[in-house]
Amino acid sequence: MQKKTPRRSMIRLTRRGRVALAATGAVVAVTAVAVPLLIVGGEEAPRASLVIPEGWRSGQVYRAVDKALALHPGATKKSLAKAHLKLPDVAAGNPEGYLFPATYPVDAEATPESLLRFMVDTAYKRFHRSPITAGAQRNAMDVYQVVTIASIVQAEAATKADMGKVARVIFNRLQQGMPLQMDSTLNYALNRSTLNTTTNDTKLKSPYNSYERMGLPPTPIANPGEQAMRAAINPTPGDWLYFVTVKPGDTRFTASYEEHQRNVAEFNRTNGTSGSSAPTSSG
C-alpha cells in the first residue's frame, strides 16, 4: 500500500506535455499577440512580419530571426553581446523569458540586434508595469520569478483555462517545500519537447531538474505571453498538488497522490504507454 505521504522520489506528477512549436519560418500562423510594428528608416512598410509564438524558447527565436533575415544559422545568437538588451540584472544577459511573443516587422533595415531589442523592450514594458509588479509583491516574489513561473505555466497548461490551476500547483508545491517535478524543466535542460519522461531522465544532473532541485529553475524556460503572466500572479484558488492530461480536453487536478496515480494509470491505458515512460511531473 502507498503511504499517505509518499517518498519524495515516488511523487510523480504528469504534465500535459506541451510540445513546443517547431516552426521557425518568418511568418507563422499562431496565437502571438500583435504589437505595433517597428518601422526602421522611415515610413516604408515592412517587407515581412516575424511572428514569435507564446512558449517558444530562445533558441527557436534565434533560428526564426536567422531565417527571416537570411542569415547563417547561429548569427542571431552571436549578436547577443552587441545587442545591449535591457534585462534584469538577475538574468545575467540571458534573454530567455523576455523575447516577447508578438508580431514583429522585418524591413530592409532590420538587424538581429534591432529585433531582439524590440522583443526585450516590449517584454520589459509589459512585465514591469503596475499590475505585474504589484502582483509579484503580493506573492513575495520579484518580477523575474513571476516570468519564470509564467514560462512553466505556458509550457505546462493544456489550455488557457488551465493556466491558473497549473500556477496554483506551482505555488502549492513551493509553499509546502515540495520539488516542482515539472517535465518541462527537464525538457528545457535536454533541449527537447516530449510527452514522456523516464525515471532515468529525472536523475539528470542539472539546475533545471526540478525533480532533484528544490524551488524554481534558475531562469525562465520559455517566453510566456501575458495570459500566463496573469496566471502567475493570480493563480486559481485550490489545493491541487498534481495534474495530468489524460486525453485532450481532460486535464485532472488533484490534491490526492492516490487519485493522481489512478489518473496516471488511465493516461497510460489511453495512450498505450508504460508506467516507466509515462509523462511525469506537473511540468
Short mmCIF file of C-alpha atoms in Angstrom, two decimals:
data_model
loop_
_atom_site.label_atom_id
_atom_site.label_comp_id
_atom_site.label_asym_id
_atom_site.label_seq_id
_atom_site.Cartn_x
_atom_site.Cartn_y
_atom_site.Cartn_z
CA MET A 1 0.00 0.00 0.00
CA GLN A 2 1.08 3.55 -0.63
CA LYS A 3 1.97 5.57 2.40
CA LYS A 4 -0.20 8.62 2.84
CA THR A 5 2.89 10.76 2.30
CA PRO A 6 4.92 9.09 -0.47
CA ARG A 7 8.67 9.38 -0.52
CA ARG A 8 9.97 12.34 -2.50
CA SER A 9 11.39 10.00 -5.15
CA MET A 10 7.94 8.44 -5.61
CA ILE A 11 5.97 11.66 -6.10
CA ARG A 12 5.40 11.72 -9.84
CA LEU A 13 3.25 14.36 -11.43
CA THR A 14 2.16 14.08 -15.01
CA ARG A 15 2.45 17.11 -17.21
CA ARG A 16 0.22 17.97 -20.10
CA GLY A 17 3.26 17.53 -22.27
CA ARG A 18 3.05 20.68 -24.31
CA VAL A 19 5.17 20.10 -27.40
CA ALA A 20 6.99 23.30 -28.30
CA LEU A 21 6.23 24.61 -31.75
CA ALA A 22 8.88 23.56 -34.25
CA ALA A 23 8.13 26.12 -36.93
CA THR A 24 10.96 28.58 -37.50
CA GLY A 25 9.71 30.49 -40.53
CA ALA A 26 9.44 34.26 -40.68
CA VAL A 27 5.65 34.07 -40.87
CA VAL A 28 3.90 31.62 -38.55
CA ALA A 29 0.14 31.20 -38.11
CA VAL A 30 -0.22 31.04 -34.33
CA THR A 31 -1.76 33.00 -31.49
CA ALA A 32 1.01 35.54 -30.98
CA VAL A 33 -0.05 38.92 -29.69
CA ALA A 34 0.10 41.70 -32.24
CA VAL A 35 2.18 44.70 -31.21
CA PRO A 36 2.97 47.91 -33.07
CA LEU A 37 5.42 47.28 -35.89
CA LEU A 38 8.89 48.74 -35.58
CA ILE A 39 9.48 50.69 -38.78
CA VAL A 40 13.18 51.33 -39.24
CA GLY A 41 14.32 54.09 -41.56
CA GLY A 42 11.10 55.95 -42.27
CA GLU A 43 7.52 55.10 -43.11
CA GLU A 44 8.22 52.34 -45.61
CA ALA A 45 6.09 49.30 -44.86
CA PRO A 46 7.98 46.23 -43.62
CA ARG A 47 8.65 43.59 -46.25
CA ALA A 48 7.56 40.78 -43.91
CA SER A 49 6.42 40.04 -40.38
CA LEU A 50 8.14 37.78 -37.90
CA VAL A 51 5.71 36.05 -35.56
CA ILE A 52 7.06 34.75 -32.26
CA PRO A 53 4.56 32.31 -30.70
CA GLU A 54 3.86 32.10 -26.99
CA GLY A 55 6.01 29.44 -25.38
CA TRP A 56 8.92 29.48 -27.82
CA ARG A 57 12.36 29.07 -26.31
CA SER A 58 15.13 31.50 -27.09
CA GLY A 59 16.82 29.03 -29.45
CA GLN A 60 13.67 28.86 -31.56
CA VAL A 61 13.50 32.66 -31.66
CA TYR A 62 17.14 32.94 -32.75
CA ARG A 63 16.59 30.44 -35.57
CA ALA A 64 13.46 32.27 -36.72
CA VAL A 65 15.34 35.59 -36.84
CA ASP A 66 18.20 33.96 -38.77
CA LYS A 67 15.73 32.67 -41.33
CA ALA A 68 13.74 35.90 -41.54
CA LEU A 69 16.89 37.91 -42.21
CA ALA A 70 18.50 35.24 -44.43
CA LEU A 71 21.47 34.91 -42.08
CA HIS A 72 23.77 31.99 -41.46
CA PRO A 73 22.49 29.71 -38.67
CA GLY A 74 23.73 30.94 -35.32
CA ALA A 75 24.19 34.56 -36.39
CA THR A 76 21.43 35.95 -34.20
CA LYS A 77 22.65 34.14 -31.10
CA LYS A 78 26.15 35.51 -31.70
CA SER A 79 24.72 39.04 -31.89
CA LEU A 80 23.52 38.98 -28.26
CA ALA A 81 26.71 40.52 -26.92
CA LYS A 82 26.32 43.66 -29.03
CA ALA A 83 22.52 43.95 -28.76
CA HIS A 84 22.71 45.73 -25.36
CA LEU A 85 19.43 44.24 -24.17
CA LYS A 86 17.55 45.81 -21.27
CA LEU A 87 17.28 42.84 -18.91
CA PRO A 88 17.02 42.46 -15.14
CA ASP A 89 20.43 42.10 -13.51
CA VAL A 90 19.50 38.64 -12.25
CA ALA A 91 19.13 37.46 -15.87
CA ALA A 92 22.89 37.85 -16.34
CA GLY A 93 22.42 38.71 -20.01
CA ASN A 94 20.22 35.69 -20.80
CA PRO A 95 17.05 36.94 -22.56
CA GLU A 96 15.06 33.72 -22.02
CA GLY A 97 11.60 34.78 -20.88
CA TYR A 98 11.96 38.31 -22.27
CA LEU A 99 11.70 37.63 -26.02
CA PHE A 100 8.08 38.70 -26.00
CA PRO A 101 5.66 36.65 -28.15
CA ALA A 102 4.29 39.04 -30.76
CA THR A 103 4.37 40.08 -34.41
CA TYR A 104 7.49 42.00 -35.42
CA PRO A 105 8.38 43.76 -38.69
CA VAL A 106 11.20 42.69 -40.92
CA ASP A 107 12.15 45.53 -43.26
CA ALA A 108 15.30 46.34 -45.18
CA GLU A 109 16.87 48.00 -42.12
CA ALA A 110 16.10 45.23 -39.62
CA THR A 111 19.01 43.53 -37.87
CA PRO A 112 19.20 40.76 -35.29
CA GLU A 113 20.07 43.38 -32.70
CA SER A 114 17.11 45.63 -33.54
CA LEU A 115 14.65 42.73 -33.48
CA LEU A 116 15.98 41.32 -30.20
CA ARG A 117 15.95 44.77 -28.60
CA PHE A 118 12.36 45.34 -29.65
CA MET A 119 11.30 41.96 -28.24
CA VAL A 120 13.03 42.59 -24.92
CA ASP A 121 11.86 46.20 -24.67
CA THR A 122 8.28 45.07 -25.33
CA ALA A 123 8.54 42.40 -22.64
CA TYR A 124 10.08 44.81 -20.18
CA LYS A 125 7.25 47.32 -20.70
CA ARG A 126 4.56 44.63 -20.39
CA PHE A 127 6.10 42.77 -17.45
CA HIS A 128 7.35 45.67 -15.34
CA ARG A 129 4.18 47.73 -15.21
CA SER A 130 2.00 48.12 -12.15
CA PRO A 131 -0.32 45.04 -12.30
CA ILE A 132 2.61 42.64 -12.64
CA THR A 133 4.91 44.36 -10.15
CA ALA A 134 2.09 44.66 -7.62
CA GLY A 135 1.17 41.01 -8.13
CA ALA A 136 4.78 39.97 -7.63
CA GLN A 137 5.00 41.92 -4.38
CA ARG A 138 1.69 40.47 -3.21
CA ASN A 139 3.15 36.99 -3.64
CA ALA A 140 6.54 37.88 -2.12
CA MET A 141 8.35 37.49 -5.44
CA ASP A 142 10.25 39.64 -7.86
CA VAL A 143 9.20 40.07 -11.49
CA TYR A 144 11.87 37.68 -12.76
CA GLN A 145 10.42 34.93 -10.58
CA VAL A 146 6.97 35.71 -11.96
CA VAL A 147 8.33 35.39 -15.51
CA THR A 148 9.92 32.06 -14.55
CA ILE A 149 6.65 30.71 -13.15
CA ALA A 150 4.75 32.03 -16.18
CA SER A 151 7.17 30.24 -18.51
CA ILE A 152 6.43 26.94 -16.77
CA VAL A 153 2.69 27.65 -16.87
CA GLN A 154 2.98 28.42 -20.59
CA ALA A 155 4.75 25.10 -21.19
CA GLU A 156 2.50 23.01 -18.96
CA ALA A 157 -1.08 24.21 -19.36
CA ALA A 158 -3.11 22.21 -21.85
CA THR A 159 -5.46 25.16 -22.37
CA LYS A 160 -5.55 28.81 -21.38
CA ALA A 161 -8.33 27.92 -18.97
CA ASP A 162 -5.90 25.59 -17.15
CA MET A 163 -3.18 28.19 -16.69
CA GLY A 164 -4.43 29.45 -13.34
CA LYS A 165 -4.69 25.89 -11.99
CA VAL A 166 -1.17 24.99 -13.13
CA ALA A 167 0.09 28.16 -11.46
CA ARG A 168 -1.69 27.12 -8.26
CA VAL A 169 0.02 23.71 -8.32
CA ILE A 170 3.38 25.51 -8.57
CA PHE A 171 2.53 27.83 -5.66
CA ASN A 172 1.21 24.99 -3.51
CA ARG A 173 4.31 22.89 -4.05
CA LEU A 174 6.65 25.80 -3.32
CA GLN A 175 4.73 26.65 -0.15
CA GLN A 176 4.80 23.03 1.06
CA GLY A 177 8.50 22.64 0.38
CA MET A 178 7.94 20.04 -2.34
CA PRO A 179 10.03 19.82 -5.50
CA LEU A 180 8.12 21.10 -8.53
CA GLN A 181 8.79 17.92 -10.54
CA MET A 182 7.93 19.55 -13.85
CA ASP A 183 8.77 17.69 -17.05
CA SER A 184 9.00 20.98 -18.91
CA THR A 185 12.08 21.99 -16.93
CA LEU A 186 13.76 18.67 -17.76
CA ASN A 187 12.85 19.11 -21.41
CA TYR A 188 14.46 22.53 -21.33
CA ALA A 189 17.68 21.12 -19.89
CA LEU A 190 17.70 18.38 -22.55
CA ASN A 191 16.71 20.80 -25.36
CA ARG A 192 13.77 18.68 -26.39
CA SER A 193 9.98 18.55 -26.28
CA THR A 194 8.36 15.26 -25.38
CA LEU A 195 5.24 13.89 -23.76
CA ASN A 196 7.11 11.20 -21.89
CA THR A 197 9.73 11.45 -19.17
CA THR A 198 11.50 8.35 -17.90
CA THR A 199 12.72 7.62 -14.40
CA ASN A 200 16.26 7.86 -15.74
CA ASP A 201 15.53 11.38 -17.05
CA THR A 202 14.63 12.50 -13.54
CA LYS A 203 18.19 11.72 -12.38
CA LEU A 204 19.71 14.30 -14.74
CA LYS A 205 22.37 16.46 -13.11
CA SER A 206 21.12 19.93 -14.00
CA PRO A 207 19.88 23.03 -12.15
CA TYR A 208 16.76 22.68 -14.33
CA ASN A 209 15.97 19.22 -12.95
CA SER A 210 13.02 20.13 -10.75
CA TYR A 211 12.80 16.52 -9.55
CA GLU A 212 16.14 16.84 -7.77
CA ARG A 213 16.38 20.59 -7.20
CA MET A 214 14.05 22.45 -4.88
CA GLY A 215 12.48 25.76 -5.85
CA LEU A 216 12.25 27.43 -9.23
CA PRO A 217 14.70 26.79 -12.06
CA PRO A 218 17.48 29.40 -12.35
CA THR A 219 15.90 31.09 -15.40
CA PRO A 220 12.64 31.04 -17.31
CA ILE A 221 12.33 28.02 -19.60
CA ALA A 222 10.43 29.74 -22.42
CA ASN A 223 8.96 33.09 -23.41
CA PRO A 224 5.49 33.43 -21.86
CA GLY A 225 2.59 35.53 -23.05
CA GLU A 226 0.53 37.93 -20.97
CA GLN A 227 -2.15 35.39 -20.05
CA ALA A 228 0.46 33.11 -18.50
CA MET A 229 1.87 36.13 -16.66
CA ARG A 230 -1.58 36.93 -15.28
CA ALA A 231 -1.97 33.34 -14.12
CA ALA A 232 1.41 33.54 -12.38
CA ILE A 233 0.31 36.44 -10.20
CA ASN A 234 -3.33 35.39 -9.79
CA PRO A 235 -3.41 31.58 -9.56
CA THR A 236 -6.81 29.94 -9.32
CA PRO A 237 -7.74 29.11 -5.71
CA GLY A 238 -7.35 25.41 -4.94
CA ASP A 239 -5.39 22.80 -3.02
CA TRP A 240 -4.08 20.87 -6.04
CA LEU A 241 -0.61 19.32 -5.98
CA TYR A 242 -0.82 17.09 -9.07
CA PHE A 243 -2.22 17.16 -12.58
CA VAL A 244 -2.28 15.02 -15.68
CA THR A 245 -3.93 15.42 -19.05
CA VAL A 246 -5.47 12.00 -19.57
CA LYS A 247 -6.60 12.94 -23.07
CA PRO A 248 -7.15 16.19 -24.99
CA GLY A 249 -9.61 18.33 -23.11
CA ASP A 250 -9.41 16.20 -19.96
CA THR A 251 -6.80 17.56 -17.56
CA ARG A 252 -7.31 16.38 -13.98
CA PHE A 253 -6.05 18.33 -10.98
CA THR A 254 -5.99 16.78 -7.53
CA ALA A 255 -4.51 17.14 -4.06
CA SER A 256 -4.53 13.36 -3.58
CA TYR A 257 -1.47 11.34 -4.57
CA GLU A 258 -3.56 8.16 -4.73
CA GLU A 259 -6.13 9.79 -7.03
CA HIS A 260 -3.32 11.16 -9.16
CA GLN A 261 -1.84 7.67 -9.53
CA ARG A 262 -5.22 6.43 -10.77
CA ASN A 263 -5.30 9.28 -13.29
CA VAL A 264 -1.78 8.41 -14.44
CA ALA A 265 -2.81 4.77 -14.86
CA GLU A 266 -5.72 5.90 -17.02
CA PHE A 267 -3.33 8.08 -19.04
CA ASN A 268 -1.13 5.03 -19.62
CA ARG A 269 -4.09 2.92 -20.73
CA THR A 270 -5.42 5.66 -23.01
CA ASN A 271 -2.07 6.39 -24.61
CA GLY A 272 -0.57 2.93 -24.63
CA THR A 273 2.46 3.89 -22.54
CA SER A 274 4.14 2.01 -19.74
CA GLY A 275 4.36 3.29 -16.20
CA SER A 276 8.11 3.85 -16.56
CA SER A 277 7.79 6.17 -19.53
CA ALA A 278 4.55 7.97 -18.81
CA PRO A 279 4.63 11.76 -18.57
CA THR A 280 5.73 12.69 -15.10
CA SER A 281 5.60 15.90 -13.13
CA SER A 282 3.33 18.85 -13.19
CA GLY A 283 5.54 20.31 -15.79
#
